[in-house]
Coordinates of C-alpha atoms in Angstrom, one line a residue:
M1 CA 29.6 40.4 14.8
K2 CA 31.4 40.1 11.4
I3 CA 29.9 39.8 8.3
T4 CA 32.1 38.3 5.3
L5 CA 30.7 38.5 1.8
A6 CA 32.0 35.7 -0.9
K7 CA 34.1 37.4 -3.5
S8 CA 32.8 35.5 -6.2
A9 CA 29.1 35.6 -5.2
G10 CA 26.3 36.6 -7.8
F11 CA 26.4 36.9 -11.8
C12 CA 28.9 34.5 -13.3
F13 CA 30.0 35.5 -17.1
G14 CA 27.6 33.5 -18.9
V15 CA 24.6 34.7 -17.0
D16 CA 25.6 38.4 -17.2
R17 CA 26.5 38.0 -21.1
A18 CA 22.8 36.6 -21.5
V19 CA 21.1 39.4 -19.5
S20 CA 23.1 41.7 -21.4
L21 CA 22.4 40.6 -24.8
V22 CA 18.4 40.9 -23.8
E23 CA 19.0 44.5 -22.9
E24 CA 20.8 45.5 -25.8
A25 CA 18.2 43.8 -27.9
V26 CA 15.5 45.8 -26.2
D27 CA 17.7 49.2 -26.4
Q28 CA 17.8 48.7 -29.9
G29 CA 13.6 48.8 -30.3
K30 CA 13.4 45.3 -31.1
Q31 CA 10.4 42.8 -30.3
V32 CA 12.4 40.7 -28.1
A33 CA 11.3 37.2 -26.5
T34 CA 13.2 34.4 -24.6
L35 CA 13.0 30.8 -25.0
G36 CA 12.3 29.6 -21.6
P37 CA 13.1 32.1 -18.5
I38 CA 16.5 34.0 -19.3
I39 CA 17.6 33.6 -15.8
H40 CA 16.6 31.8 -12.8
N41 CA 15.5 34.9 -11.0
R42 CA 11.9 36.2 -10.7
H43 CA 13.1 40.1 -10.2
V44 CA 15.0 40.0 -13.6
M45 CA 12.5 38.2 -15.2
D46 CA 9.7 40.8 -13.8
H47 CA 11.9 43.5 -14.9
F48 CA 12.2 42.5 -18.5
M49 CA 8.4 41.8 -18.5
Q50 CA 7.9 45.2 -17.6
R51 CA 10.2 46.2 -20.7
G52 CA 8.1 44.2 -23.0
V53 CA 10.2 41.0 -23.2
R54 CA 8.0 37.7 -23.8
E55 CA 8.7 34.4 -22.4
L56 CA 8.3 31.4 -24.9
K57 CA 7.7 27.8 -23.7
E58 CA 8.2 26.6 -27.2
P59 CA 9.7 27.9 -30.3
E60 CA 6.3 27.7 -32.4
E61 CA 5.4 30.6 -30.0
A62 CA 7.7 32.8 -31.8
K63 CA 6.1 35.5 -34.2
P64 CA 8.0 35.9 -37.5
G65 CA 10.4 38.9 -37.4
E66 CA 10.7 38.8 -33.5
C67 CA 14.4 38.4 -31.7
V68 CA 14.5 35.4 -30.0
V69 CA 17.2 35.1 -27.4
I70 CA 18.4 31.5 -26.4
R71 CA 19.0 31.5 -22.9
S72 CA 23.0 30.5 -21.5
H73 CA 21.8 26.9 -20.8
G74 CA 21.5 26.4 -24.8
V75 CA 19.1 24.3 -26.2
S76 CA 19.3 20.9 -28.3
R77 CA 19.9 20.7 -32.1
A78 CA 16.0 20.1 -32.8
V79 CA 14.9 23.0 -30.8
Y80 CA 17.4 25.2 -32.6
A81 CA 16.1 24.0 -35.8
R82 CA 12.5 24.3 -35.0
L83 CA 13.3 28.1 -34.0
Q84 CA 15.1 28.6 -37.2
D85 CA 11.8 27.5 -38.9
Q86 CA 9.9 30.4 -37.5
G87 CA 11.6 32.8 -39.5
V88 CA 12.7 35.0 -36.3
E89 CA 16.1 36.4 -35.6
I90 CA 18.0 34.0 -33.4
V91 CA 20.7 35.6 -30.6
D92 CA 22.3 32.9 -29.4
A93 CA 23.5 33.5 -25.4
T94 CA 24.3 30.2 -24.9
C95 CA 27.2 30.2 -22.2
P96 CA 30.3 29.5 -24.0
F97 CA 31.6 27.0 -21.2
V98 CA 28.2 25.1 -22.1
K99 CA 28.9 25.8 -25.9
R100 CA 32.2 24.2 -25.8
I101 CA 30.5 20.9 -24.0
H102 CA 28.1 20.7 -27.2
K103 CA 31.3 20.8 -29.7
L104 CA 32.8 18.2 -27.3
V105 CA 30.0 15.5 -27.5
I106 CA 29.4 16.2 -31.4
Q107 CA 33.2 15.4 -31.8
A108 CA 33.0 12.5 -29.8
E109 CA 30.2 10.9 -31.8
E110 CA 32.0 11.5 -35.1
K111 CA 35.1 9.8 -33.5
G112 CA 32.9 6.6 -32.8
R113 CA 32.7 7.5 -29.2
H114 CA 29.7 7.2 -26.7
P115 CA 29.2 10.3 -24.8
I116 CA 28.5 10.4 -21.1
I117 CA 27.2 13.4 -19.4
I118 CA 27.1 14.0 -15.3
G119 CA 24.2 16.1 -14.1
T120 CA 20.8 16.4 -13.4
R121 CA 18.8 15.0 -16.5
T122 CA 16.0 17.5 -16.2
H123 CA 18.4 20.4 -16.1
P124 CA 18.0 22.5 -18.9
E125 CA 21.7 22.5 -19.7
V126 CA 21.6 18.8 -19.4
E127 CA 18.9 18.1 -21.5
A128 CA 20.4 20.7 -24.2
I129 CA 23.8 18.9 -24.2
A130 CA 22.2 15.7 -24.6
G131 CA 19.9 16.9 -27.5
W132 CA 23.4 17.4 -29.6
C133 CA 24.1 13.8 -29.3
R134 CA 22.5 10.5 -31.0
R135 CA 23.1 8.2 -27.9
P136 CA 23.5 10.2 -24.7
L137 CA 24.0 8.3 -21.3
V138 CA 23.4 10.7 -18.3
F139 CA 24.2 9.9 -14.5
E140 CA 23.1 11.8 -11.7
T141 CA 25.1 9.8 -9.2
P142 CA 28.3 7.6 -8.9
E143 CA 26.2 4.6 -8.3
E144 CA 24.1 5.1 -11.8
L145 CA 27.5 5.2 -13.4
E146 CA 28.5 1.8 -11.6
N147 CA 25.6 0.0 -12.2
W148 CA 25.9 1.1 -16.0
L149 CA 29.4 -0.5 -16.1
D150 CA 28.4 -3.5 -14.3
Q151 CA 25.5 -4.3 -16.9
A152 CA 27.3 -5.8 -19.6
P153 CA 30.9 -6.7 -19.7
Q154 CA 31.4 -4.9 -23.2
N155 CA 30.4 -1.5 -21.4
R156 CA 33.8 -1.2 -19.8
D157 CA 35.5 -1.4 -23.2
T158 CA 33.3 1.0 -24.8
P159 CA 35.0 4.2 -25.9
V160 CA 33.6 6.9 -23.9
T161 CA 33.9 10.8 -23.6
M162 CA 33.0 11.8 -20.2
V163 CA 31.8 15.7 -19.6
S164 CA 30.0 17.4 -16.8
Q165 CA 27.1 20.0 -16.3
T166 CA 28.9 23.2 -15.6
T167 CA 27.0 23.8 -12.1
S168 CA 27.8 20.1 -11.1
T169 CA 29.8 19.8 -7.8
Q170 CA 33.4 18.8 -7.6
N171 CA 32.7 15.9 -5.5
L172 CA 30.4 14.3 -7.6
W173 CA 32.6 15.0 -10.6
E174 CA 35.8 13.7 -8.8
S175 CA 34.0 10.5 -7.6
C176 CA 32.4 9.6 -11.5
K177 CA 36.0 10.6 -12.7
K178 CA 37.6 8.0 -10.5
I179 CA 35.3 5.4 -11.6
I180 CA 35.7 5.9 -15.4
K181 CA 39.4 5.9 -14.7
K182 CA 39.5 2.8 -12.8
Q183 CA 36.9 0.5 -14.7
C184 CA 36.8 1.8 -18.4
T185 CA 39.6 1.0 -20.9
N186 CA 39.1 3.8 -23.3
S187 CA 38.1 6.9 -21.9
E188 CA 38.2 10.5 -22.8
I189 CA 37.6 12.7 -19.8
F190 CA 36.9 16.5 -20.0
D191 CA 36.4 18.8 -17.0
T192 CA 33.8 20.9 -17.9
I193 CA 32.6 22.3 -14.7
C194 CA 32.6 26.1 -15.1
E195 CA 35.6 27.8 -13.1
A196 CA 33.4 30.5 -11.6
T197 CA 31.0 28.0 -10.3
E198 CA 33.8 25.9 -9.0
K199 CA 35.3 28.9 -7.4
R200 CA 32.1 30.2 -5.9
Q201 CA 31.7 26.6 -4.3
K202 CA 34.7 26.4 -2.9
E203 CA 34.5 29.9 -1.2
A204 CA 31.1 28.8 0.2
S205 CA 32.5 25.6 1.6
E206 CA 35.4 27.4 3.1
L207 CA 33.3 30.1 4.5
S208 CA 30.5 27.8 5.9
R209 CA 33.4 26.2 7.9
C210 CA 34.5 29.3 9.7
C211 CA 30.9 31.0 10.3
D212 CA 28.4 30.5 12.7
A213 CA 25.6 31.1 10.1
M214 CA 25.4 31.2 6.3
V215 CA 22.6 32.9 4.1
V216 CA 22.7 32.1 0.5
V217 CA 21.0 34.6 -1.9
G218 CA 19.2 33.5 -4.8
D219 CA 16.1 32.0 -6.5
S220 CA 14.9 28.8 -5.0
F221 CA 14.5 27.1 -8.6
S222 CA 17.8 28.0 -9.6
S223 CA 20.0 24.6 -9.1
N224 CA 23.2 26.6 -9.0
T225 CA 21.9 28.2 -5.8
K226 CA 20.4 25.2 -4.3
R227 CA 24.0 23.4 -4.8
L228 CA 25.2 26.5 -2.8
A229 CA 23.1 25.9 0.1
M230 CA 23.6 22.1 0.1
I231 CA 27.5 22.7 0.2
C232 CA 27.1 25.3 3.2
R233 CA 24.9 23.0 4.9
Q234 CA 27.5 20.0 5.2
H235 CA 29.7 22.2 7.3
C236 CA 27.6 24.9 9.0
E237 CA 24.1 23.9 10.5
D238 CA 22.6 27.1 10.2
V239 CA 22.1 27.9 6.6
T240 CA 19.2 30.3 5.1
L241 CA 18.3 30.4 1.6
V242 CA 16.4 33.7 0.7
E243 CA 15.3 35.2 -2.8
D244 CA 16.1 38.6 -1.5
A245 CA 16.4 41.0 1.5
S246 CA 12.5 40.8 2.1
G247 CA 13.2 37.2 3.3
L248 CA 15.6 37.8 5.7
D249 CA 15.3 37.6 9.6
V250 CA 17.7 40.1 10.9
S251 CA 17.2 39.3 14.6
H252 CA 18.0 35.6 13.9
F253 CA 21.4 36.6 13.5
S254 CA 21.9 39.1 16.1
C255 CA 23.4 37.0 18.8
L256 CA 26.0 35.4 16.4
G257 CA 29.7 35.9 16.3
S258 CA 30.2 35.6 12.5
V259 CA 27.8 35.5 9.3
G260 CA 29.0 34.3 5.8
I261 CA 27.1 35.7 2.6
T262 CA 27.1 33.9 -0.8
A263 CA 25.1 34.3 -3.7
G264 CA 24.1 32.1 -7.0
A265 CA 25.4 33.0 -10.6
S266 CA 21.6 34.2 -11.0
T267 CA 21.4 36.7 -8.6
P268 CA 21.7 40.2 -9.5
A269 CA 24.4 42.3 -7.7
W270 CA 22.0 44.8 -6.3
I271 CA 19.9 42.0 -4.4
I272 CA 23.1 40.9 -2.8
K273 CA 24.1 44.1 -1.9
E274 CA 20.5 45.0 -0.5
V275 CA 21.0 42.0 1.9
N276 CA 24.4 42.8 2.8
N277 CA 23.2 46.6 3.7
I278 CA 20.3 45.1 5.9
M279 CA 22.5 42.9 7.8
S280 CA 24.8 45.5 8.7
E281 CA 22.4 48.4 9.1
E282 CA 22.9 48.4 13.0
I283 CA 26.4 46.7 13.3
K284 CA 30.0 47.4 12.3
V285 CA 30.7 45.5 9.3
E286 CA 34.0 43.6 8.5
T287 CA 33.8 42.4 4.8
A288 CA 36.4 39.8 3.5
Q289 CA 38.9 42.3 2.2
E290 CA 39.0 44.1 5.7
E291 CA 37.5 47.3 4.4
D292 CA 35.1 49.8 6.3
F293 CA 31.6 49.6 4.8
A294 CA 31.5 53.5 4.6
E295 CA 34.8 53.3 2.4
L296 CA 32.7 50.7 -0.1
L297 CA 29.7 53.1 0.0
E298 CA 31.6 55.7 -0.8
Q299 CA 33.4 53.8 -3.6
S300 CA 30.1 52.5 -4.8
I301 CA 28.9 56.2 -5.5
K302 CA 31.4 56.3 -8.4
T303 CA 30.3 56.0 -11.7
L304 CA 31.3 54.6 -15.2
N305 CA 30.4 55.2 -18.7
N306 CA 31.2 53.5 -21.9
G307 CA 34.7 54.6 -23.7
D308 CA 36.0 55.4 -20.2
K309 CA 39.5 54.5 -19.7
V310 CA 39.8 53.1 -15.8
T311 CA 42.5 51.2 -14.0
G312 CA 41.7 48.0 -11.9
I313 CA 42.9 45.2 -10.0
V314 CA 43.1 41.6 -11.5
T315 CA 41.1 39.6 -8.9
A316 CA 40.5 36.3 -11.2
I317 CA 41.8 34.7 -14.5
G318 CA 39.3 32.1 -15.9
A319 CA 38.9 30.3 -18.9
T320 CA 36.6 32.6 -20.7
E321 CA 36.9 35.9 -18.6
I322 CA 39.2 38.0 -16.3
Q323 CA 37.7 39.4 -13.4
V324 CA 38.8 42.9 -12.4
D325 CA 38.0 45.1 -9.1
L326 CA 37.2 48.5 -10.4
G327 CA 36.5 50.1 -6.9
T328 CA 32.9 51.0 -7.9
K329 CA 29.7 49.2 -7.6
H330 CA 30.3 47.4 -10.9
A331 CA 31.9 44.1 -11.2
G332 CA 34.0 44.5 -13.9
Y333 CA 35.2 41.6 -16.5
I334 CA 37.2 41.3 -19.6
P335 CA 36.0 38.3 -22.1
V336 CA 39.1 36.4 -23.0
D337 CA 38.5 37.4 -26.9
D338 CA 38.7 41.2 -25.6
F339 CA 42.2 40.8 -23.8
S340 CA 44.8 40.8 -26.5
S341 CA 44.6 41.4 -30.4
D342 CA 47.3 38.6 -30.6
P343 CA 45.2 35.2 -30.5
S344 CA 48.4 33.2 -29.3
V345 CA 48.4 35.3 -26.0
K346 CA 47.0 33.8 -23.0
P347 CA 45.9 36.1 -20.2
E348 CA 47.5 33.4 -17.3
D349 CA 50.9 33.8 -19.0
V350 CA 51.0 37.4 -18.6
L351 CA 49.0 38.3 -15.8
K352 CA 48.5 37.4 -12.4
V353 CA 45.8 38.1 -9.5
G354 CA 46.8 41.2 -7.9
D355 CA 48.1 43.0 -11.2
E356 CA 47.0 46.4 -11.9
I357 CA 45.6 46.7 -15.3
E358 CA 44.4 49.5 -17.7
V359 CA 41.3 48.9 -19.7
L360 CA 38.4 50.5 -21.9
V361 CA 35.1 50.0 -20.6
V362 CA 33.1 48.8 -23.2
H363 CA 29.3 48.4 -21.9
V364 CA 28.0 49.2 -18.2
N365 CA 24.9 47.5 -16.8
D366 CA 23.8 49.7 -13.9
S367 CA 21.0 47.3 -13.1
E368 CA 22.9 44.3 -13.0
G369 CA 26.0 46.2 -11.7
T370 CA 28.3 44.8 -14.2
A371 CA 30.9 46.4 -16.5
R372 CA 32.1 44.7 -19.7
L373 CA 35.9 45.8 -20.3
S374 CA 38.6 45.5 -22.9
K375 CA 42.4 45.5 -23.1
K376 CA 42.4 44.6 -26.8
R377 CA 40.1 47.8 -27.7
L378 CA 42.4 50.1 -25.4
E379 CA 45.7 48.8 -27.1
A380 CA 44.0 49.3 -30.5
G381 CA 43.5 52.9 -30.1
K382 CA 47.1 53.2 -29.0
A383 CA 48.1 51.2 -32.0
W384 CA 46.4 53.3 -34.3
E385 CA 48.3 56.3 -33.2
E386 CA 51.8 54.2 -33.1
I387 CA 50.8 53.2 -37.0
E388 CA 50.2 56.9 -37.8
A389 CA 53.7 57.9 -36.2
A390 CA 55.5 55.0 -37.9
A391 CA 53.8 56.0 -41.5
E392 CA 54.8 59.6 -40.8
S393 CA 58.8 58.7 -39.9
K394 CA 58.8 55.7 -42.2
A395 CA 59.8 53.5 -39.5
V396 CA 59.9 50.0 -39.9
V397 CA 57.1 47.7 -38.2
E398 CA 56.5 44.2 -37.4
G399 CA 53.6 42.2 -37.9
L400 CA 52.1 38.8 -38.3
I401 CA 50.5 37.6 -41.4
T402 CA 47.3 36.3 -40.8
E403 CA 46.1 35.4 -44.1
E404 CA 45.8 35.7 -47.9
N405 CA 43.3 37.2 -49.9
K406 CA 42.4 38.7 -53.4
G407 CA 45.2 41.0 -54.4
G408 CA 47.9 40.3 -51.5
I409 CA 48.1 39.3 -47.9
V410 CA 47.1 40.9 -44.6
A411 CA 49.0 41.5 -41.4
N412 CA 48.1 41.9 -38.0
V413 CA 50.3 44.9 -36.6
K414 CA 49.4 45.5 -32.7
G415 CA 45.8 44.4 -33.5
V416 CA 45.4 46.6 -36.6
R417 CA 44.7 44.9 -39.8
V418 CA 47.4 46.1 -42.4
F419 CA 46.9 45.0 -46.3
I420 CA 50.1 44.2 -48.3
P421 CA 49.3 44.4 -52.2
A422 CA 50.8 41.5 -53.7
S423 CA 53.4 43.7 -55.3
Q424 CA 54.8 44.7 -52.3
T425 CA 55.2 41.4 -50.6
G426 CA 58.5 40.6 -52.0
V427 CA 57.4 37.6 -53.6
P428 CA 57.6 37.1 -57.4
K429 CA 54.7 37.5 -59.8
G430 CA 52.8 34.1 -59.7
G431 CA 54.3 33.1 -56.6
D432 CA 52.8 31.5 -53.7
L433 CA 51.5 34.2 -51.2
S434 CA 50.3 31.6 -48.7
A435 CA 53.6 30.5 -47.8
L436 CA 54.1 34.0 -45.7
V437 CA 51.1 33.1 -43.7
K438 CA 51.7 32.6 -40.1
T439 CA 55.0 34.5 -40.5
T440 CA 56.4 37.5 -38.8
V441 CA 57.3 40.3 -41.4
Q442 CA 59.1 43.7 -41.3
M443 CA 57.4 46.4 -43.2
K444 CA 56.9 50.3 -43.7
I445 CA 53.4 51.8 -43.4
T446 CA 52.7 53.5 -46.7
E447 CA 49.0 54.4 -46.4
V448 CA 46.8 55.1 -43.1
N449 CA 43.3 56.3 -43.4
R450 CA 41.9 55.9 -39.8
A451 CA 38.3 57.0 -40.6
R452 CA 37.8 54.2 -43.2
R453 CA 40.2 51.7 -40.9
R454 CA 42.4 51.2 -43.9
V455 CA 46.1 50.8 -43.4
V456 CA 48.4 49.6 -46.6
G457 CA 52.1 48.2 -45.8
S458 CA 55.2 47.4 -47.9
I459 CA 57.6 44.4 -47.0
R460 CA 59.2 45.1 -50.2
A461 CA 60.2 48.8 -48.9
V462 CA 62.4 47.2 -46.4
T463 CA 63.7 44.5 -47.9
S464 CA 64.9 47.0 -50.8
E465 CA 66.6 49.1 -48.1
L466 CA 68.2 45.9 -46.8
R467 CA 69.3 44.5 -50.0
K468 CA 70.7 47.8 -51.0
A469 CA 72.8 48.2 -47.7
A470 CA 74.0 44.7 -48.3
Q471 CA 75.1 45.2 -51.8
E472 CA 77.0 48.3 -50.7
K473 CA 78.7 46.2 -48.1
I474 CA 79.8 43.3 -50.4
W475 CA 81.4 45.8 -53.2
A476 CA 83.1 47.5 -50.2
E477 CA 84.8 44.0 -49.1
I478 CA 84.8 41.9 -52.2
E479 CA 88.2 40.4 -53.6
V480 CA 89.4 37.3 -55.7
G481 CA 89.1 34.2 -53.7
K482 CA 86.9 35.2 -51.1
K483 CA 84.1 32.4 -50.3
Y484 CA 80.4 33.2 -50.0
T485 CA 77.3 31.1 -49.0
G486 CA 74.7 31.9 -51.5
V487 CA 71.6 30.9 -53.0
V488 CA 70.7 29.9 -56.7
K489 CA 68.6 32.2 -58.0
S490 CA 68.0 31.2 -61.7
L491 CA 69.6 28.7 -64.1
T492 CA 70.3 29.3 -68.0
S493 CA 72.4 27.2 -70.6
Y494 CA 75.5 28.6 -69.8
G495 CA 75.5 28.9 -66.1
A496 CA 73.9 29.6 -62.9
F497 CA 73.1 33.1 -61.1
V498 CA 73.9 32.8 -57.3
D499 CA 72.6 35.7 -54.7
I500 CA 75.7 35.9 -52.4
G501 CA 73.8 38.5 -49.9
G502 CA 72.1 41.1 -52.1
V503 CA 74.6 40.8 -55.1
D504 CA 73.7 38.2 -58.2
G505 CA 77.1 36.8 -59.3
M506 CA 77.4 34.3 -62.2
V507 CA 78.9 30.1 -62.0
H508 CA 79.9 29.1 -65.7
V509 CA 78.9 26.0 -66.7
S510 CA 82.5 25.0 -66.9
E511 CA 82.8 26.1 -63.1
L512 CA 80.2 24.2 -62.1
S513 CA 81.6 20.5 -62.1
W514 CA 84.9 18.8 -63.0
N515 CA 82.8 16.5 -65.3
R516 CA 81.6 17.4 -68.7
I517 CA 78.1 18.5 -68.4
K518 CA 75.1 19.8 -70.7
N519 CA 73.1 21.6 -68.4
P520 CA 73.7 23.3 -65.0
A521 CA 70.6 21.8 -63.7
E522 CA 72.7 18.5 -63.6
V523 CA 74.5 19.7 -60.6
V524 CA 72.1 22.5 -59.1
K525 CA 68.7 23.7 -59.0
V526 CA 67.1 27.1 -57.9
G527 CA 67.1 27.5 -54.2
D528 CA 69.9 25.3 -53.4
E529 CA 72.3 27.0 -50.8
I530 CA 75.9 26.5 -52.4
E531 CA 79.6 27.5 -51.3
V532 CA 81.2 29.6 -54.0
F533 CA 84.1 31.9 -54.4
V534 CA 85.1 34.8 -56.3
I535 CA 87.1 34.3 -59.7
S536 CA 86.9 37.9 -60.8
Y537 CA 84.8 40.9 -60.3
D538 CA 84.0 44.2 -62.3
P539 CA 82.8 47.3 -59.9
E540 CA 81.7 49.7 -62.8
K541 CA 79.8 46.8 -64.9
K542 CA 78.6 45.3 -61.5
K543 CA 79.6 41.8 -62.6
I544 CA 81.1 39.0 -60.6
S545 CA 82.1 35.6 -61.6
L546 CA 81.9 32.9 -59.3
G547 CA 83.4 29.4 -59.0
Y548 CA 81.8 26.0 -57.5
K549 CA 84.3 23.6 -58.4
T550 CA 87.4 23.3 -55.7
P551 CA 90.8 21.3 -55.9
E552 CA 89.3 19.3 -53.0
T553 CA 86.4 18.2 -55.3
N554 CA 88.5 17.4 -58.3
P555 CA 88.0 13.9 -59.3
W556 CA 91.6 13.4 -60.3
N557 CA 93.2 14.7 -57.2
I558 CA 90.5 12.2 -55.1
F559 CA 91.9 9.2 -57.5
M560 CA 95.6 10.0 -56.8
N561 CA 95.0 10.4 -53.2
Q562 CA 93.2 6.8 -52.9
F563 CA 94.9 4.7 -55.7
H564 CA 98.1 3.4 -56.8
V565 CA 99.7 1.4 -59.3
G566 CA 99.4 -2.4 -58.3
D567 CA 95.6 -1.6 -56.8
V568 CA 92.7 -3.6 -57.5
A569 CA 89.7 -1.7 -58.2
K570 CA 86.0 -2.4 -58.9
V571 CA 85.3 -0.5 -62.2
K572 CA 82.2 -0.2 -64.3
I573 CA 82.7 -0.5 -68.1
V574 CA 81.5 2.7 -69.8
K575 CA 82.4 2.4 -73.4
L576 CA 83.6 -0.2 -75.4
M577 CA 86.0 0.6 -78.5
T578 CA 87.8 -1.6 -81.2
F579 CA 91.1 -1.3 -79.3
G580 CA 89.7 -1.9 -75.7
A581 CA 87.3 -0.8 -73.5
F582 CA 87.0 2.3 -71.0
A583 CA 86.2 1.9 -67.3
E584 CA 84.9 4.3 -64.7
I585 CA 87.3 3.9 -61.7
I586 CA 85.4 6.6 -59.4
P587 CA 82.9 9.4 -60.8
G588 CA 84.8 11.6 -63.1
V589 CA 87.9 9.2 -63.5
D590 CA 88.2 6.5 -66.2
G591 CA 90.9 3.9 -67.0
L592 CA 91.7 2.2 -70.3
I593 CA 91.7 -1.7 -70.6
H594 CA 93.6 -2.5 -73.9
I595 CA 92.1 -5.3 -75.6
S596 CA 95.3 -7.1 -74.9
Q597 CA 94.6 -6.9 -71.1
I598 CA 90.8 -8.1 -71.1
A599 CA 91.5 -11.9 -71.2
D600 CA 94.2 -14.4 -70.7
R601 CA 93.6 -15.4 -74.3
R602 CA 93.5 -13.8 -77.9
I603 CA 89.9 -12.2 -78.5
G604 CA 88.2 -10.6 -81.7
K605 CA 86.8 -7.8 -80.3
P606 CA 86.2 -6.6 -76.4
E607 CA 82.4 -7.1 -76.4
D608 CA 83.2 -10.7 -77.1
V609 CA 84.0 -10.8 -73.3
L610 CA 82.6 -7.3 -71.8
S611 CA 79.5 -5.4 -72.0
E612 CA 78.5 -1.8 -71.1
G613 CA 77.5 -1.2 -67.3
Q614 CA 79.2 -4.6 -66.3
E615 CA 81.0 -4.4 -63.0
V616 CA 84.6 -6.2 -63.0
D617 CA 87.7 -6.2 -60.9
A618 CA 90.8 -4.8 -62.8
K619 CA 94.4 -4.1 -61.6
I620 CA 96.0 -0.5 -62.2
I621 CA 98.9 -1.1 -64.2
D622 CA 100.0 2.3 -65.4
I623 CA 99.3 6.0 -64.0
D624 CA 100.2 8.9 -66.6
A625 CA 99.9 11.7 -64.0
E626 CA 101.1 14.3 -66.5
N627 CA 98.6 13.5 -69.1
K628 CA 96.0 12.0 -66.5
R629 CA 96.0 8.5 -68.2
I630 CA 95.4 5.1 -66.6
S631 CA 95.9 1.6 -67.6
L632 CA 94.2 -1.1 -66.4
S633 CA 94.4 -4.9 -66.7
I634 CA 91.9 -7.8 -66.2
R635 CA 94.4 -10.4 -67.5
A636 CA 96.9 -9.4 -64.6
L637 CA 94.6 -10.5 -62.2
L638 CA 93.5 -13.8 -64.3
T639 CA 97.6 -14.5 -64.6
E640 CA 98.2 -14.1 -61.0
D641 CA 95.0 -16.5 -60.2
D642 CA 96.8 -19.3 -62.6
A643 CA 99.9 -19.0 -60.7
Q644 CA 98.0 -19.1 -57.5
E645 CA 96.7 -22.3 -58.5
S646 CA 99.8 -23.9 -59.7
V647 CA 101.4 -23.2 -56.5
E648 CA 98.8 -24.8 -54.5
E649 CA 98.9 -27.9 -56.9

């Protein structure tokens, strides 16, 4: 007979976390109580009862100062408030998957949407989710959902947000999702079935299709376990549900060719192992991994200790944890928060099932057969060594700025917190330090105190070296006429100082524009990136004179390229004099309309006909290139118009 044990049988992350939190609280000598059964398994509950853990049915039963653990199913907003009123220490062991659903329904109502929950109304998890809504709708079957949509036409137009009980079946969820997508005009759908649950149910379904019989291990009151049994019965007629090995009739399976074993999320590893051992006591067992049981038994003898560095194989990558096979009796898992010090790194992007991974053992739970692991803490230890080496060698390191605080900013360097004083950021005094947040910078480590977990860094030390190197390069290569792209650093009444890559040069106000200007701010502002060229330089005094205006931007050259004598231009009157009017042809180039050329009749003064700011057409009648003078005439155009009218007459 072949016996196959499902890979994902037993505790899920949420249940293991809740049980571990109770264990830790008891180990710390606290008076511990759980609000409701911490897990649907009487063996675990008996174990905790023997350790002095009380089970509360109502929050009011809690004693002041007692440590009350909220189980992984979570509680409603009202129950949480009642518990707070009791003056107790609250340890919230609500499964992160369930916690996420609480947030989803809260956000849905804040947006004016109606939460729909797919699951069993009386299940503690569903009651807790509904308790975070004002007007929840709970549906246990697709038919109930359809009936609600058919009750009133407006129901189909109601903006809804649909979530699922984490332990619901995929078939139920897909059926409800199909109905909402087809019939509801404004829906938001979040697939909140726990990945571990989905995987466990999928494995049970596949295993039950190819086995003569199935054994489902778990508490008879566990919803998760009962669902597994139901899924198995859809494909296999012979399904046995047992709480532990004592309820197993081995003789029933003696004549069968293959038996599959799976277990609910509330079933401890030692119970699963006990069932597996009894099933394989007198027969040769071939596990799903095709390993000899004797080898597994030998591996299971290996022990783990907190703080051990171990290497394992990645067996599954979920939304909240990474499962790792350590080759021991312990089921290893890495919470996603403990995977990397870089919050932007996603495990699925850098890992795949089958990869070898080195981790640190954080907490071993021998009674439940689990081991919490951390890759982040292992990296942190290595990071400290690298940072200490960088401080000693004065090497440059890279870090991400995570926050601004009093006196400076904080960077994350390989998972280690590094403080950078404001004076070492390179930002001018009074400048905006928050602009550096979420940027990657280079720095030098100036102080390390591992015992106090204090590290100080300096960006300025790096920029100073870079600036010094850039300055040496510029002075080695500088020459008159050479062009640079620079940044305006400051303005004075007589010009602008421009950084051309580590060295500041000065553009005199007369070199900023071809037009007459009173202040450099009329042309440039601090922070502008501009093209400049070297007019002169003095290496000894470290002074550079720069130019900004070029022949190509000279207004007179532009005018001479565009206009000729006889051309007509649209001009703007800029100044009236007794002898005529000055008019702007293009910015920076003016022409004179003599009083005799303003009208086709004699006038007393130019303002009798023209006004400043007025735009008129004028003919260019003379260009004195040597003296850069232009003569314009309005009269010439009027005379031409009269001549044209005479011809037409």
